[in-house]
PDB file of C-alpha atoms in Angstrom:
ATOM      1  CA  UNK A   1      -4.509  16.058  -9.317  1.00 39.00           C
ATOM      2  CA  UNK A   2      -6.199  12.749  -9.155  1.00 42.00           C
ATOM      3  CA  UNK A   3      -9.134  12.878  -6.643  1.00 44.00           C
ATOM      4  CA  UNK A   4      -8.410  10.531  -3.544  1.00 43.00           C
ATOM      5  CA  UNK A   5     -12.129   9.053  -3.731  1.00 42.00           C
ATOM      6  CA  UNK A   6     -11.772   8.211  -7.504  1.00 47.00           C
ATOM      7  CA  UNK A   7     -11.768   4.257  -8.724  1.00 49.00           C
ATOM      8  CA  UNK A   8      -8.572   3.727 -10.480  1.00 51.00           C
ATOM      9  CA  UNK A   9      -8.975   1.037 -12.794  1.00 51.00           C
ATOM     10  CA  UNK A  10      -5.776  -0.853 -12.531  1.00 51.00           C
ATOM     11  CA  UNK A  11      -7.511  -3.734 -14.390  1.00 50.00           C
ATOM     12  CA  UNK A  12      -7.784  -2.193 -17.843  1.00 48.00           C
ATOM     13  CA  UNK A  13      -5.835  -2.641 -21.123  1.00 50.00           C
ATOM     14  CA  UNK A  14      -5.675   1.453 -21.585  1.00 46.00           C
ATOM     15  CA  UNK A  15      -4.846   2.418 -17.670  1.00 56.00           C
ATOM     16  CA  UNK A  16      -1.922   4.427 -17.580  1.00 74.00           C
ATOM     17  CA  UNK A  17      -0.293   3.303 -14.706  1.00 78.00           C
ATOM     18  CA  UNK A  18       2.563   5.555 -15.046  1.00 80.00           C
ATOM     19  CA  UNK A  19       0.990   8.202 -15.298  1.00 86.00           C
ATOM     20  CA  UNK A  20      -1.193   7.026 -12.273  1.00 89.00           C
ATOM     21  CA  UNK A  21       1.757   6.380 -10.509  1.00 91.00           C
ATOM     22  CA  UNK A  22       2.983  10.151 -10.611  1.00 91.00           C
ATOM     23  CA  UNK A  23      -0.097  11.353  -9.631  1.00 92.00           C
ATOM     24  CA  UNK A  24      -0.268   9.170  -6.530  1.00 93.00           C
ATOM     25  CA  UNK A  25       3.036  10.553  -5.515  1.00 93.00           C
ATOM     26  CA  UNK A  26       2.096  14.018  -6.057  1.00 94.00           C
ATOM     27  CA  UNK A  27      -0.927  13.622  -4.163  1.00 92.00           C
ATOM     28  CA  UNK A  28       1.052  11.567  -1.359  1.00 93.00           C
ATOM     29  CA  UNK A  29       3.154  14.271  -1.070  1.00 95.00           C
ATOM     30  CA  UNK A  30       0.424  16.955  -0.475  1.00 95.00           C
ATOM     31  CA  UNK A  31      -1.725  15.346   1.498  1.00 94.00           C
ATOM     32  CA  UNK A  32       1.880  14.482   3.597  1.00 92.00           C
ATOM     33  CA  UNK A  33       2.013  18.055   3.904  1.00 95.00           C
ATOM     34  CA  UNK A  34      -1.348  19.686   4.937  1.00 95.00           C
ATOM     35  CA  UNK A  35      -2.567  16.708   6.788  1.00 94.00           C
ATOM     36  CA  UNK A  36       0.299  14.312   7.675  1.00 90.00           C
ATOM     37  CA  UNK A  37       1.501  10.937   6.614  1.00 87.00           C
ATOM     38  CA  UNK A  38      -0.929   9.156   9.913  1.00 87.00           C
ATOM     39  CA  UNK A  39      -3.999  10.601   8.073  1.00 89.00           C
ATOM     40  CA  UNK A  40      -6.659   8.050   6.219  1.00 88.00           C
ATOM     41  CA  UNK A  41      -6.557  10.335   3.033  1.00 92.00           C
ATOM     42  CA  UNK A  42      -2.896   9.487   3.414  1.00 92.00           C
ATOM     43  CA  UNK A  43      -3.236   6.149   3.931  1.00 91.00           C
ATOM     44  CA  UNK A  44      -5.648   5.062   0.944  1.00 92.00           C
ATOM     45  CA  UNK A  45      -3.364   7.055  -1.179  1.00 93.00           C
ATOM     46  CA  UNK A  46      -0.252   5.001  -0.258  1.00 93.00           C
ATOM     47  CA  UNK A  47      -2.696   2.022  -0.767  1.00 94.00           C
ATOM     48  CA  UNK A  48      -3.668   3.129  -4.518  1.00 93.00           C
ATOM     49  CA  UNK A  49       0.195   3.057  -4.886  1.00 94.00           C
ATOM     50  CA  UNK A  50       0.935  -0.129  -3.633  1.00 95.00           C
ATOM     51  CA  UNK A  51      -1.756  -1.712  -5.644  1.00 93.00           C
ATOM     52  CA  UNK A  52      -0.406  -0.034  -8.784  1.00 93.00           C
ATOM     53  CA  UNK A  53       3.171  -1.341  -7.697  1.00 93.00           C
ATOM     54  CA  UNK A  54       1.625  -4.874  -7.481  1.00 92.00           C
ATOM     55  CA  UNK A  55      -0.083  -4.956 -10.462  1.00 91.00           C
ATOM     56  CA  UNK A  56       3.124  -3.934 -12.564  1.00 91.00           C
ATOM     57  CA  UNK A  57       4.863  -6.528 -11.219  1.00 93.00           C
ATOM     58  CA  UNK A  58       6.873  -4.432  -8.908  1.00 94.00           C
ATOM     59  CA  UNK A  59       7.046  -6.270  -5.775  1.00 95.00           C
ATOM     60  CA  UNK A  60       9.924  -4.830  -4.106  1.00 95.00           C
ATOM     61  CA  UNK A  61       8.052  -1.469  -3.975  1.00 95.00           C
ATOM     62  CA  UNK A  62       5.194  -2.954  -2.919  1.00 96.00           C
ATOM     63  CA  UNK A  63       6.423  -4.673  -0.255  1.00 95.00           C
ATOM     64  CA  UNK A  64       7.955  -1.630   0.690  1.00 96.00           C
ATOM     65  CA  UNK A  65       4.877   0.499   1.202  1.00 96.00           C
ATOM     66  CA  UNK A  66       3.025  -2.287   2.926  1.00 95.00           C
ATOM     67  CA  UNK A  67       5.293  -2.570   5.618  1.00 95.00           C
ATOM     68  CA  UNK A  68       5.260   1.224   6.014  1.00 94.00           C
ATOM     69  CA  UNK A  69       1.413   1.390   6.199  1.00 93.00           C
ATOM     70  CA  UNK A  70       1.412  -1.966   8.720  1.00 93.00           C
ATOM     71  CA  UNK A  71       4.226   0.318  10.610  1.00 92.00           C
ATOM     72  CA  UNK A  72       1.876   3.243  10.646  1.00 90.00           C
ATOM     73  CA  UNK A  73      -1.349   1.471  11.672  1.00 89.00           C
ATOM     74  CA  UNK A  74      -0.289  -0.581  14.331  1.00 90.00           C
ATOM     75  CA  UNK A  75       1.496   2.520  15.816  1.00 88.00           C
ATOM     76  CA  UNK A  76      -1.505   4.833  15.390  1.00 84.00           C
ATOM     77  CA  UNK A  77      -4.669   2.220  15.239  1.00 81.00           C
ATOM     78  CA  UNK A  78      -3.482  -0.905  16.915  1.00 79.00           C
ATOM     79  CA  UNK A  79      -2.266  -4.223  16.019  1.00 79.00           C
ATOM     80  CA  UNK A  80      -5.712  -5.546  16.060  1.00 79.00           C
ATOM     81  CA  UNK A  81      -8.038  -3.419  13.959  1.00 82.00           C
ATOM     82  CA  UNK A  82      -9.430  -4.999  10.755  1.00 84.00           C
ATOM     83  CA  UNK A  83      -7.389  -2.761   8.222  1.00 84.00           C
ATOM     84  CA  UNK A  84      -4.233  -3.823   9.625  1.00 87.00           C
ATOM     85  CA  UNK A  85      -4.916  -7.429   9.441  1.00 87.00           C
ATOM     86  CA  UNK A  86      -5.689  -6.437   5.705  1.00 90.00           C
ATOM     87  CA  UNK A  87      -2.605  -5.037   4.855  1.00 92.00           C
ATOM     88  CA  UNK A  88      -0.748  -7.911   6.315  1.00 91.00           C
ATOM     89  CA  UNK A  89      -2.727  -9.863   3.597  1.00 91.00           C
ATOM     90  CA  UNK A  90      -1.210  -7.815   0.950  1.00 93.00           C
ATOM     91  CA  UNK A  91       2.172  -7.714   2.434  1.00 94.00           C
ATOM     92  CA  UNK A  92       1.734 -12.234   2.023  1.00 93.00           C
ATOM     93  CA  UNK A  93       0.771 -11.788  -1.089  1.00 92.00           C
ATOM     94  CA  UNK A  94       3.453  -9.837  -2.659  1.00 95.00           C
ATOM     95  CA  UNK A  95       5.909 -12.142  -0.662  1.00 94.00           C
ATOM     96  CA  UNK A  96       4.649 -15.379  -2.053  1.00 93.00           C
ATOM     97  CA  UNK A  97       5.077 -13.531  -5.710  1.00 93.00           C
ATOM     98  CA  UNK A  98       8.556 -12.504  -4.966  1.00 92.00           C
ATOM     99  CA  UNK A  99       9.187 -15.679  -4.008  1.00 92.00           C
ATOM    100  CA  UNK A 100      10.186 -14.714   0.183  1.00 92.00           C
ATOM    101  CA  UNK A 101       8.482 -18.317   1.480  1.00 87.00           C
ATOM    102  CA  UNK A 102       9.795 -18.040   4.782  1.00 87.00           C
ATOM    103  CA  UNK A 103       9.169 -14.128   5.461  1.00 87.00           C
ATOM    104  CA  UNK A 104       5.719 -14.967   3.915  1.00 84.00           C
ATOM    105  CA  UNK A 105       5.067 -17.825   6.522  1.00 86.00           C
ATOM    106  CA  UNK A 106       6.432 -15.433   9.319  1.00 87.00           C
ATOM    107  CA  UNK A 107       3.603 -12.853   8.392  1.00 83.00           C
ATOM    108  CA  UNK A 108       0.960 -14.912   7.543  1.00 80.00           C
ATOM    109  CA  UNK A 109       1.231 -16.431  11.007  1.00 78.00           C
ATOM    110  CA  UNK A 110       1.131 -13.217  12.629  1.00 76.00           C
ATOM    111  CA  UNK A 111      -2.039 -12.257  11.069  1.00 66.00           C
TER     112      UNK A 111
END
């Protein structure tokens, strides 16, 4: 199991992101389990895999679990709190690299 506290690399020529990828999911799914999907452990997990997902290019995923986590924290945390207005910058990025301009604008404007 990859430890939740552990700098993943996603930068270097010999990451395994696949591999890093399954492990992510595996530990998604436990910590889904035991502590439930609202909890921070849970949250920088599904962060780790959205960064992977960005840096292979796949934006559609991505996309996918930024939404989720904005869905999550505004819900549980607020609309307002720091982290949110984070992943809202992550969510504009992907956007702008799959090419969404006016979903992109719409976000960026409300964050």
């Amino acid at each position: 199991m990859l430890a939740i506290g552990s700098n993943v690399d996603l930068t270097s020529e010999n990451c395994d992101l696949d591999g890093t990828i399954l492990k992510l999911k595996e530990n998604l799914k436990y910590l889904n389990e035991r502590l439930g999907p609202n909890n921070p452990a849970s949250m920088k997990c599904l962060l780790k895999l959205a960064e992977c997902y960005r840096t292979i290019k796949n934006y559609a995923e991505s996309e996918k679990i930024y939404k989720k986590m904005i869905y999550i924290c505004e819900k549980n945390y607020g609309e307002d709190q720091i982290f949110t207005y984070s992943l809202y910058f992550y969510l504009t990025s992907v956007l702008g690299a799959e090419g969404k301009k006016d979903e992109q604008k719409e976000v960026h404007d409300i964050a």
